[in-house]
Coordinates of C-alpha atoms in Angstrom, one line a residue:
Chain A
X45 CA 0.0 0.0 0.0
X46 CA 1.3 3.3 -1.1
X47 CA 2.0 6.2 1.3
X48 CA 0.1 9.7 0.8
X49 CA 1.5 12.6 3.7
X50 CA -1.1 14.8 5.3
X51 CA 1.1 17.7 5.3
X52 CA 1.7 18.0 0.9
X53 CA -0.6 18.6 -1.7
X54 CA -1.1 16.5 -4.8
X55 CA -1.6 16.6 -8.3
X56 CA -4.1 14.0 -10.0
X57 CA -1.0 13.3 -12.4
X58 CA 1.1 11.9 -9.2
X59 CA 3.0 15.1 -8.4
X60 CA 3.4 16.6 -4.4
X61 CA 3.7 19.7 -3.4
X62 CA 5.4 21.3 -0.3
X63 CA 4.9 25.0 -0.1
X64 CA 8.3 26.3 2.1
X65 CA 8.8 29.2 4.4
X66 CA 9.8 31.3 1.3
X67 CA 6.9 31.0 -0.8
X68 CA 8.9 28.7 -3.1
X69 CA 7.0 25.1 -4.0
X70 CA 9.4 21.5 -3.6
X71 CA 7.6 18.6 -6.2
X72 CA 8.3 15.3 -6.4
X73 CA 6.3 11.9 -7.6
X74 CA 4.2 10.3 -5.0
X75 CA 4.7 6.9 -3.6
X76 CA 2.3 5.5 -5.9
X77 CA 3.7 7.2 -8.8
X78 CA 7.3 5.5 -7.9
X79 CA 5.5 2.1 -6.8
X80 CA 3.4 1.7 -10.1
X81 CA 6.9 2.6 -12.3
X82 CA 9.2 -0.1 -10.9
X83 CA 12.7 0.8 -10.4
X84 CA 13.5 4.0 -11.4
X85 CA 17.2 4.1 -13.7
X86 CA 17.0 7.7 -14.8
X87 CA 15.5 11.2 -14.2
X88 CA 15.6 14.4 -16.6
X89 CA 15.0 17.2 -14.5
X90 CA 14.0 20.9 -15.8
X91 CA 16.6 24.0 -16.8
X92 CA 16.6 26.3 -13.3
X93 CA 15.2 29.5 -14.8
X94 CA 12.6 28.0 -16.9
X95 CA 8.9 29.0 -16.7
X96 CA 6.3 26.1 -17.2
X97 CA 2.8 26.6 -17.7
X98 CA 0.3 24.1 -15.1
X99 CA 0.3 20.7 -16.5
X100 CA 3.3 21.2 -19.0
X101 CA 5.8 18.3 -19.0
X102 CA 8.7 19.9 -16.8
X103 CA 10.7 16.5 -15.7
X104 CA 11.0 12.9 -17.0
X105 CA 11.5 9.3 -14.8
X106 CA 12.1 6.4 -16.3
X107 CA 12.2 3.0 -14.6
X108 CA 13.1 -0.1 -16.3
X109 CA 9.6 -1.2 -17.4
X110 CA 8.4 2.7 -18.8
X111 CA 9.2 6.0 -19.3
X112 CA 6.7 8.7 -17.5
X113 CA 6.7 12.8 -17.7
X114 CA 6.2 14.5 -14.4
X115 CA 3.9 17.9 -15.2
X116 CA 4.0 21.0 -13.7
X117 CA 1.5 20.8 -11.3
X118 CA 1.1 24.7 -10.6
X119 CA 2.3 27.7 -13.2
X120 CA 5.9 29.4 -12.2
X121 CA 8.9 29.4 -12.2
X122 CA 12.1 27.0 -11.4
X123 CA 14.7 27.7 -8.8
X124 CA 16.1 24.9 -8.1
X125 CA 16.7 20.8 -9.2
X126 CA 17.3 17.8 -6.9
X127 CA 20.7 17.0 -9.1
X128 CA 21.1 14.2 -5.8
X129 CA 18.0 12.5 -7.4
X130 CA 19.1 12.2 -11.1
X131 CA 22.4 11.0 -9.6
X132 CA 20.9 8.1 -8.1
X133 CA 17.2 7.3 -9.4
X134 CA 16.8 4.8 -6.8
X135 CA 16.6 7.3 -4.0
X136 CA 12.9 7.8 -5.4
X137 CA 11.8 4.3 -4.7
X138 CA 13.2 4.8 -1.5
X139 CA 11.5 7.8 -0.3
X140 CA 9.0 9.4 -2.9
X141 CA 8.8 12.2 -0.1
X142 CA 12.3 13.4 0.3
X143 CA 13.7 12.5 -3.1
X144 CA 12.4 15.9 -4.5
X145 CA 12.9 16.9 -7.4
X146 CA 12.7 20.6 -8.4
X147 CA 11.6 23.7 -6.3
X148 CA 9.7 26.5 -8.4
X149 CA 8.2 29.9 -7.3
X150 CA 4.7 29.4 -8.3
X151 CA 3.5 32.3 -10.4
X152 CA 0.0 32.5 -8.1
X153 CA 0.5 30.4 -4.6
X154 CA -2.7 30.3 -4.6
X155 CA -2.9 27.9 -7.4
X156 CA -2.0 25.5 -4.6
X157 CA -5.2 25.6 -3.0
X158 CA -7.1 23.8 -5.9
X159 CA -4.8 20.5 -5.5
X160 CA -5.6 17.6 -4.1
X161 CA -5.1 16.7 -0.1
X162 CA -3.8 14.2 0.9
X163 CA -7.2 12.5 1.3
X164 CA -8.8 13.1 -2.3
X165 CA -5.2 12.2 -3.7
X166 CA -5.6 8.9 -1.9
X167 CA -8.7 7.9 -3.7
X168 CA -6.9 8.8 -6.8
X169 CA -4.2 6.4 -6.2
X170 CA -6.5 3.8 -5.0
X171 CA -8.6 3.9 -8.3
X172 CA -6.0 3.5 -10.2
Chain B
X124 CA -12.2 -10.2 -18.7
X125 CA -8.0 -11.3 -18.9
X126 CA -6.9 -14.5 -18.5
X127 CA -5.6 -16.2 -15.8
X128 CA -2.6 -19.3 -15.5
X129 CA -3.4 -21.6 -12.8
X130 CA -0.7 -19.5 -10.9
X131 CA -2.5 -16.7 -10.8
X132 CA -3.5 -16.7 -6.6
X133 CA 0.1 -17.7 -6.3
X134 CA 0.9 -14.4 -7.5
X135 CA -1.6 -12.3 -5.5
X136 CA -0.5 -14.3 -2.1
X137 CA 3.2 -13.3 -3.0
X138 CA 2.1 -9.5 -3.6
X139 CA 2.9 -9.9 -6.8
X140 CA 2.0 -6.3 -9.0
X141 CA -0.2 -7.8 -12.1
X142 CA -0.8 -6.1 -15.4
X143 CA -2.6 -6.8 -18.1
X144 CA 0.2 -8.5 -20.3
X145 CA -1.7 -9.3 -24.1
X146 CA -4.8 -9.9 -22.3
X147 CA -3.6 -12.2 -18.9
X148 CA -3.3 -10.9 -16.0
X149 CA 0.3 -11.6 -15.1
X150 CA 2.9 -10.5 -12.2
X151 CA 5.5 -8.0 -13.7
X152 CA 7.3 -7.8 -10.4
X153 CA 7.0 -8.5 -6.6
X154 CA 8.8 -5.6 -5.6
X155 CA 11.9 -4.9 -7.5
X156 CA 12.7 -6.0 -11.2
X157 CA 16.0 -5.3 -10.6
X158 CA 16.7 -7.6 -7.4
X159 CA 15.1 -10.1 -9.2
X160 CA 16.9 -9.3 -12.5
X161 CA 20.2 -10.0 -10.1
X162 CA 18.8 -13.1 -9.1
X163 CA 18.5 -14.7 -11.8
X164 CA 21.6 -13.5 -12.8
X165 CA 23.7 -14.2 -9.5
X166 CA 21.7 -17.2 -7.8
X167 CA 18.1 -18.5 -9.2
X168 CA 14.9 -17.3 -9.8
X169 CA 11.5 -18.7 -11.3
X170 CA 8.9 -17.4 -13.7
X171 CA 5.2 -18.4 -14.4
X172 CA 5.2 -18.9 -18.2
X173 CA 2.0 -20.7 -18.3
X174 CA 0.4 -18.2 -20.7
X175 CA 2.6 -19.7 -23.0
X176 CA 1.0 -22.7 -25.4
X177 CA 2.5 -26.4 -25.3
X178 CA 1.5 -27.8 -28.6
X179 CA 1.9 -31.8 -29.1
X180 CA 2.4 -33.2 -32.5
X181 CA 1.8 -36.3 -32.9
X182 CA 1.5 -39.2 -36.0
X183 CA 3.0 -40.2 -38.5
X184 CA 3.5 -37.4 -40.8
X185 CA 5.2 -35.0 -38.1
X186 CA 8.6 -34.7 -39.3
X187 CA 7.3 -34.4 -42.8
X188 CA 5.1 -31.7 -41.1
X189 CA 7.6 -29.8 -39.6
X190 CA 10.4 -29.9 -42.0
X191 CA 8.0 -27.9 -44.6
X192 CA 6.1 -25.6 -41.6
X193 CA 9.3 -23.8 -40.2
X194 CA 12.4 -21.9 -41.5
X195 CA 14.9 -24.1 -39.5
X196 CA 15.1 -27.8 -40.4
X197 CA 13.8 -30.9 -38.2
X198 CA 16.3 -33.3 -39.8
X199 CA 18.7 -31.1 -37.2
X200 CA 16.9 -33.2 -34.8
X201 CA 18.5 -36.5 -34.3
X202 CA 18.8 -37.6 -30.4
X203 CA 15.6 -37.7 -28.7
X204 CA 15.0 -34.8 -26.2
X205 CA 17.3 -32.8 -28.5
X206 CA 15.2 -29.0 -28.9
X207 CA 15.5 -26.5 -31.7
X208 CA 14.5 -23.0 -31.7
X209 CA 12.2 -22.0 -35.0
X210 CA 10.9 -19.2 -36.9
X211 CA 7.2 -20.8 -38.1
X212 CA 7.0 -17.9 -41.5
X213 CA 4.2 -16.6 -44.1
X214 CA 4.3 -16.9 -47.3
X215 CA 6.1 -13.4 -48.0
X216 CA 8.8 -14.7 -45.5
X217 CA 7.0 -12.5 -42.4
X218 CA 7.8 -14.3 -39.2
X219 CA 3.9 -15.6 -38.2
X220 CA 5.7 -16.6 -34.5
X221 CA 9.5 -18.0 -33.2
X222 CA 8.8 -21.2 -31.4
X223 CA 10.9 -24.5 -29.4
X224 CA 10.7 -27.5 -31.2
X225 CA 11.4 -30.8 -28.8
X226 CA 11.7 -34.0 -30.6
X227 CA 10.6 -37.0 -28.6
X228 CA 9.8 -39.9 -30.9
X229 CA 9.6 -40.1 -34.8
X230 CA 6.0 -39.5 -34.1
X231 CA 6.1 -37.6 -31.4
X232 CA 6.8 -33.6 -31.1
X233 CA 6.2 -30.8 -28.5
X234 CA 6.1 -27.0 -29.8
X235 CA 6.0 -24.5 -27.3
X236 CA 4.9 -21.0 -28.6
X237 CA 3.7 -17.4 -27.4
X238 CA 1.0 -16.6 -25.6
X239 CA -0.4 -13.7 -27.6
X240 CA -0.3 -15.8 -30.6
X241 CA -0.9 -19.7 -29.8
X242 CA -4.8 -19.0 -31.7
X243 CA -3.4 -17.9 -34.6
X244 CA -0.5 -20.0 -35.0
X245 CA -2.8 -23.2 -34.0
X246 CA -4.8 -22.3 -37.3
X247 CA -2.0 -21.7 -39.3
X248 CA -0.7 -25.6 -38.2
X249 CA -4.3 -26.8 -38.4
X250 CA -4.6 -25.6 -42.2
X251 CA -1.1 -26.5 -43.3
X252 CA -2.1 -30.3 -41.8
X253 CA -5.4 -30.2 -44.0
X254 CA -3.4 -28.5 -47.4
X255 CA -0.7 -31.2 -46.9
X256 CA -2.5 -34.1 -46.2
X257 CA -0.8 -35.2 -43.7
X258 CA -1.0 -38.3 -41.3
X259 CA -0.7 -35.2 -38.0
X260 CA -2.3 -34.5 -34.7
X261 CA -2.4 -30.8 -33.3
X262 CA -3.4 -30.7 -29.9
X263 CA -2.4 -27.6 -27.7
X264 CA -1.5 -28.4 -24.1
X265 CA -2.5 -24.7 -22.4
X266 CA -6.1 -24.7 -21.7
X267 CA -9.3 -27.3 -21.0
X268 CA -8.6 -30.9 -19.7
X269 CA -5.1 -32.3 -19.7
X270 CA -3.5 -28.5 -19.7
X271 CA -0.2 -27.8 -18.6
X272 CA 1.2 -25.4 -16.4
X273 CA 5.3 -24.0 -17.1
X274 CA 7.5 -23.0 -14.6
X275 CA 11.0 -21.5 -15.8
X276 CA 13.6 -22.0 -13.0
X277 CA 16.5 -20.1 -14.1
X278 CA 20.3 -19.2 -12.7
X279 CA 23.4 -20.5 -11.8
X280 CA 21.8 -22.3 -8.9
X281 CA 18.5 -23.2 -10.8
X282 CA 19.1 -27.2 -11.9
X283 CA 20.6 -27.7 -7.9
X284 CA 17.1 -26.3 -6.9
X285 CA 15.0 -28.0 -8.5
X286 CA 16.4 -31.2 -7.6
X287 CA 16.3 -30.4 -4.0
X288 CA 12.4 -30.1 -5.0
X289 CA 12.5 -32.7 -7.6
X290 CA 15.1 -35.4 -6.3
X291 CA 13.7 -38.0 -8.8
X292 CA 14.4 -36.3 -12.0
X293 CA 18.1 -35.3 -11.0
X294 CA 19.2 -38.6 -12.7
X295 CA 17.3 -37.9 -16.0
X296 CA 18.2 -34.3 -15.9
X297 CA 21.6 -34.0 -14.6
X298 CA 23.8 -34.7 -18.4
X299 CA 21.3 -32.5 -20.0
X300 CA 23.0 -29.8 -22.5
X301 CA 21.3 -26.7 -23.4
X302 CA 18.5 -27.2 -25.3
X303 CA 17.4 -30.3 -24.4
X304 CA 14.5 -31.6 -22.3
X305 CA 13.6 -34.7 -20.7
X306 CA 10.5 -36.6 -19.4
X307 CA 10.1 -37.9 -16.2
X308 CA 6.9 -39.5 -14.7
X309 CA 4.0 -36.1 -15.6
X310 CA 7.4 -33.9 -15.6
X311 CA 8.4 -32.8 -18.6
X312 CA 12.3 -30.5 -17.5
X313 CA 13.7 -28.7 -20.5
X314 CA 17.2 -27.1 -20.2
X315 CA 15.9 -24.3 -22.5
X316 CA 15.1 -20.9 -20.9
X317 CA 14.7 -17.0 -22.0
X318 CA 17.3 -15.3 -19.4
X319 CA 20.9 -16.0 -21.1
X320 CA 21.8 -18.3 -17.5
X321 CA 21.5 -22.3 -17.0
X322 CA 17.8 -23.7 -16.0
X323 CA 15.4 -25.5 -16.8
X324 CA 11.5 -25.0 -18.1
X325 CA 9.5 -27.3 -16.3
X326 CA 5.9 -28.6 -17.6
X327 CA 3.9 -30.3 -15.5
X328 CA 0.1 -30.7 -14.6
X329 CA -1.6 -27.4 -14.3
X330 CA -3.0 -28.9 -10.8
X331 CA 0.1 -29.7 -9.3
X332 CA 1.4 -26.4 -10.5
X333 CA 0.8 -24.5 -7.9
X334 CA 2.5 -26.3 -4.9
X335 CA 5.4 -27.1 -7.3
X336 CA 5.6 -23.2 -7.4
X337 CA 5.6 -23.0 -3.8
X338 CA 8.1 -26.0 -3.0
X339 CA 10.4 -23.6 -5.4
X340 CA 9.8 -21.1 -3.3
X341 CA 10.3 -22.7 0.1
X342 CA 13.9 -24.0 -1.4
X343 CA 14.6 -20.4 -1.8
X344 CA 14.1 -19.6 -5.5
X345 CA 13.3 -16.3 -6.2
X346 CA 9.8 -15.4 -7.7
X347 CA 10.6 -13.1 -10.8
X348 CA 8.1 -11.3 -13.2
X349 CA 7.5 -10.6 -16.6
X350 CA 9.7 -7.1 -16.5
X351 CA 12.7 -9.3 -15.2
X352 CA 12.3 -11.8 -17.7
X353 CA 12.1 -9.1 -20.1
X354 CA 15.7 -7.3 -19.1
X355 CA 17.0 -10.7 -18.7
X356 CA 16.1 -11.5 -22.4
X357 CA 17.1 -8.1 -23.7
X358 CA 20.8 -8.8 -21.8
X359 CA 21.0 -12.3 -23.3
X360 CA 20.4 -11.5 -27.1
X361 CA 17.1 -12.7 -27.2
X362 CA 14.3 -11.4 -29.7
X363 CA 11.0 -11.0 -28.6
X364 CA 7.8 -11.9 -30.9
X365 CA 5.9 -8.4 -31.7
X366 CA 9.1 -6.3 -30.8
X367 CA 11.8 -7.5 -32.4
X368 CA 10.1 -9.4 -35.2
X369 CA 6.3 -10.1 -36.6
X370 CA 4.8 -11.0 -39.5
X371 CA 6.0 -8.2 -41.6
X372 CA 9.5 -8.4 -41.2
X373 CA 12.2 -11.3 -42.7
X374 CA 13.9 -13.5 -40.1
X375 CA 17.1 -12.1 -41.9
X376 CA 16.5 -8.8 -40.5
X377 CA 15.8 -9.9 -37.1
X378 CA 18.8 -11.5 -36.3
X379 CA 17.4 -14.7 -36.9
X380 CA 19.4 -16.0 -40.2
X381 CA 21.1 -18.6 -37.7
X382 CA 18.1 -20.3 -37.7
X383 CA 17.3 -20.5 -41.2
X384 CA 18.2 -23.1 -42.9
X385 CA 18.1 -22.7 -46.9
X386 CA 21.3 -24.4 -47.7
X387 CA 19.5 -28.0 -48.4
X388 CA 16.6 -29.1 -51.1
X389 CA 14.3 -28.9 -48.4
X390 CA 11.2 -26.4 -49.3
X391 CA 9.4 -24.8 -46.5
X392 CA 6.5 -21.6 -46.4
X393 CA 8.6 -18.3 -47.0
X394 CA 11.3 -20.0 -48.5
X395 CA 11.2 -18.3 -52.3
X396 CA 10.2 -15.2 -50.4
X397 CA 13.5 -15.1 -48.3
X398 CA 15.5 -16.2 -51.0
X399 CA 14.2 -13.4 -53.3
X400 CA 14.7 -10.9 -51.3
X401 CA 17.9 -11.8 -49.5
X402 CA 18.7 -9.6 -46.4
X403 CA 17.7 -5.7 -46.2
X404 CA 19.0 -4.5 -42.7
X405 CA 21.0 -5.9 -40.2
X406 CA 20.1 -6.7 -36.0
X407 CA 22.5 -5.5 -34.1
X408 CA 22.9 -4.1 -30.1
X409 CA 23.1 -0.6 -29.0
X410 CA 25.0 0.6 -25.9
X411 CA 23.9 4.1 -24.9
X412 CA 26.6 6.4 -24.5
X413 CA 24.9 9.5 -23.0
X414 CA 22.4 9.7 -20.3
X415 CA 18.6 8.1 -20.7
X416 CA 17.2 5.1 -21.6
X417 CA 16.6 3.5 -24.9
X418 CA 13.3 2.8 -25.7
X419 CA 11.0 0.4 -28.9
X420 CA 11.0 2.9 -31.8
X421 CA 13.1 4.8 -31.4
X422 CA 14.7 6.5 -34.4
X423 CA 18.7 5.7 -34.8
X424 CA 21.0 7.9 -37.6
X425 CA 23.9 6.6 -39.1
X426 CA 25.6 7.7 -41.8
X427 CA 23.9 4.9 -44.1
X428 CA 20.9 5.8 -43.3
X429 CA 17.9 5.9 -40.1
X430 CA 17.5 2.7 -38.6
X431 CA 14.8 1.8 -35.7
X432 CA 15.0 0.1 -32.2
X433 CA 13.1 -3.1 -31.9
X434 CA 13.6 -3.3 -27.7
X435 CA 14.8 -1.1 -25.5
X436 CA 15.5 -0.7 -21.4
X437 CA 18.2 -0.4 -18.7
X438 CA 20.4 -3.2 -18.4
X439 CA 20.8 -4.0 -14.7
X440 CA 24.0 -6.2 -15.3
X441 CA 26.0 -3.7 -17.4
X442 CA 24.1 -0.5 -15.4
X443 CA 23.8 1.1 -18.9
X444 CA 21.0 1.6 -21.1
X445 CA 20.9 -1.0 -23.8
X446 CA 18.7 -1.7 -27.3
X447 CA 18.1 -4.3 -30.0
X448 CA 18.0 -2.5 -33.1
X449 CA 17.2 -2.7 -36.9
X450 CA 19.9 -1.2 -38.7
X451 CA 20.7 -0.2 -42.4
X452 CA 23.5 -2.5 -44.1
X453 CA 26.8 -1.0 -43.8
X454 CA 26.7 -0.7 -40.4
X455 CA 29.3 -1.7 -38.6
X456 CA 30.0 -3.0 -34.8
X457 CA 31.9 -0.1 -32.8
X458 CA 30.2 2.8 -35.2
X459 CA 29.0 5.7 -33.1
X460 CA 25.2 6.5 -34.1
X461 CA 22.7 9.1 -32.6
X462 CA 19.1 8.1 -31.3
X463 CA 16.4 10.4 -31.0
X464 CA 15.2 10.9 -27.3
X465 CA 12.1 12.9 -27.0
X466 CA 13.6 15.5 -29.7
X467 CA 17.3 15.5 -28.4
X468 CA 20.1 13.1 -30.7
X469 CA 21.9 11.0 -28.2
X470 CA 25.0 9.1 -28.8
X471 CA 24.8 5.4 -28.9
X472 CA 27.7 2.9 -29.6
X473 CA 26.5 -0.3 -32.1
X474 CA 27.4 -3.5 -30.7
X475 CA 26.9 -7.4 -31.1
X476 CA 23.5 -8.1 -30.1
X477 CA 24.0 -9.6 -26.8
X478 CA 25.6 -7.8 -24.0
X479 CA 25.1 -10.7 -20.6
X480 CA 25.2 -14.2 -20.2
X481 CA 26.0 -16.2 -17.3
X482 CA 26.1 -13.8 -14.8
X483 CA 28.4 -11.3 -16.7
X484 CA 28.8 -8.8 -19.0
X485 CA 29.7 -10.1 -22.3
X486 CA 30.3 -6.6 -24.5

């Protein structure tokens, strides 16, 4: 059974969110996302400086079985890339929740209200 | 509604994760493909392959049969228990499925094919049977009364295994060279396999499937899924039907001309086809230089002109991405090419198509 945190938000397409002190947003996959890929060989991860639009393909994870693009959950802008994560894949399927992957400074923070909890995420995960 | 093998609650009670795999519901891993990649590799590990269809051939007629159904030739065939691997072709030379061959008596053969095509190939033998008229019995082994479930027990440790579960067939099974099998009591233990290491296949009663399974277990064979067995393969060499090859492509452009046999007066369906139009592109490996992961379809450059990858993934053994690839004639083995990753031209390094066997790297 996959793990879902109280404390993120989520993205239908299997992102989390961590909103931080300074306004900026951490994203990663979610446990289910990592669990339903398999081992994870390789991550792409997004130019720092680069704006994304919500739901644009920003980052790619690729596990032995499939390749899968991670979206932009929110508009803005990125700051920052988990290098730690593409160095070593396999840190995801370890811990979906501290291998982050990029920080961005969302364009309107309160985009992040209309994600997921962690409770309607959950039912995501287990219909899928 | 997908199909089940008779393994299927096996799978579920070892928390196996199931997809939908050309309509059965098989495990692809239960947990880590990698670890049980490195099983297989390093120690021993077993696969439900019961999806797959036993076909027995029996009568008179069945080496006529075979010598004029497939691409490679029966008359290879001399020493009961002896196997050969097969390319079963159309009429334009299009592989219609790549199959085992085991020779028992004079009148007496088992074919083993894929799952996603054992319909379509039983109705391919059915009509060849009826447009020969031939003295032959088709009867497929996989579902109904009298079906047969396969376990593949593969790895360095694999044949010590399964004689700690199956003591009486250590006698029968013990001289056995690759690509052989041998019967004993409802056993039927093959030393064929799809991972590049020692094993054996095992066919047995689809009832007593299930607690052979578990004995394995117990003894400390690893389960493995179908994405193992698929990195395993990909490692070893080893096409895969609908990837590699189908019925619109020449088993000389799938790597599979060492198991044609045209050199004799023997005539068999695609023969004229293949000889008319000799070989077009050439199978080779790919070794990704830069970082990713090669993928099916895939566009490769050369300087001869684009070629195409067939299979794709990360190879656990060599920690590299590897391919199976379809390349233009001219080609050659150390050539630097470029694939095309979502937009961006990667370098890749060609290479003989088969990078791990027996527990190492063979590139």
């Amino acid at each position: 059974m996959s793990n879902v945190l109280a404390n993120l938000k989520y993205a239908a397409s299997h992102e989390w969110m961590l909103l931080n002190a300074d306004g900026s947003v951490t994203v990663g996959i979610t446990d289910h996302a990592q669990e339903a890929l398999g081992d994870l060989v390789f991550v792409e991860l997004p130019e720092v400086g680069a704006h994304y639009d919500a739901d644009k393909e920003i980052a790619v994870v690729e596990s032995v079985k499939a390749a899968a693009d991670v979206y932009a959950p929110i508009a803005g802008t990125v700051t920052e890339v988990n290098q730690a994560a593409a160095d070593a894949p396999e840190s995801v399927n370890q811990d979906a929740y501290s291998a982050w992957l990029f920080k961005m400074t969302p364009d309107n923070v309160a985009d992040l209200d209309k994600m997921l909890d962690a409770a309607a995420y959950q039912a995501v995960a287990d219909a899928a | 509604m997908l199909k089940k093998t008779v393994l299927n609650s096996a799978h579920r009670a070892m928390n196996a994760r199931m997809v939908d795999f050309g309509g059965w519901d098989m495990p692809v891993n239960y947990g880590s493909q990698i670890e049980e990649h490195n099983a297989v590799r390093n120690n021993c590990g077993m696969f439900d392959v019961s999806h797959m269809c036993p076909v027995d051939v029996v009568g008179p007629d069945c080496r006529a049969f075979l010598s004029r159904l497939v691409a490679n030739d029966v008359a290879k065939l001399k020493v009961s228990g002896k196997a050969l691997y097969a390319a079963m072709l159309n009429d334009a030379g299009g592989v219609i499925d790549d199959l085992i061959i085991y020779f028992l008596t004079d009148t007496r053969f088992r074919i083993v094919v894929n799952a996603g095509t054992a319909e379509k190939d039983l109705a391919w033998m059915q009509a060849k049977v009826a447009e020969w008229k031939l003295d032959v019995t088709i009867t497929q082994r996989r579902d109904g009364a009298n079906n047969l479930g396969i376990i593949a027990v593969q790895g360095p440790n694999a044949r010590a295994k399964v004689w700690e579960v199956l003591p009486q067939a250590k006698a029968a099974t013990e001289g056995l060279k690759a690509f052989f099998a041998a019967e004993v009591d409802q056993y039927f233990i093959a030393s064929t396999g799809y991972t590049g290491e020692d094993g054996y296949e095992i066919m047995l009663p689809a009832g007593e499937a299930e607690a052979m399974w578990n004995k394995l277990n117990a003894a400390g064979v690893a389960p493995c899924g179908l994405g193992a067995r698929d990195t395993l393969r990909l490692e070893a060499g080893m096409n895969l039907y609908g990837q590699d090859m189908d019925e619109t492509v020449s088993p000389l452009d799938a790597g599979l001309a060492w198991t044609v046999s045209m050199n004799t007066d023997r005539d068999f369906v695609g023969k004229s086809a293949l000889t008319a139009a000799g070989q077009q592109k050439q199978f080779l490996g790919l070794i990704l230089l830069d970082k990713g992961v090669l993928r099916g379809h895939q566009k490769v450059t050369t300087p001869h002109g684009d070629g195409e990858i067939t299979s794709g993934s990360f190879s656990p053994t060599l920690q590299q991405s590897i391919a199976l690839a379809r390349l233009p004639l001219g080609v050659q083995i150390g050539d630097e090419v470029e694939v095309d990753i979502r937009g961006k031209a990667l370098k890749a390094k060609v290479t003989k198509p088969v990078f791990a066997r027996n527990g190492k790297a063979v590139i």
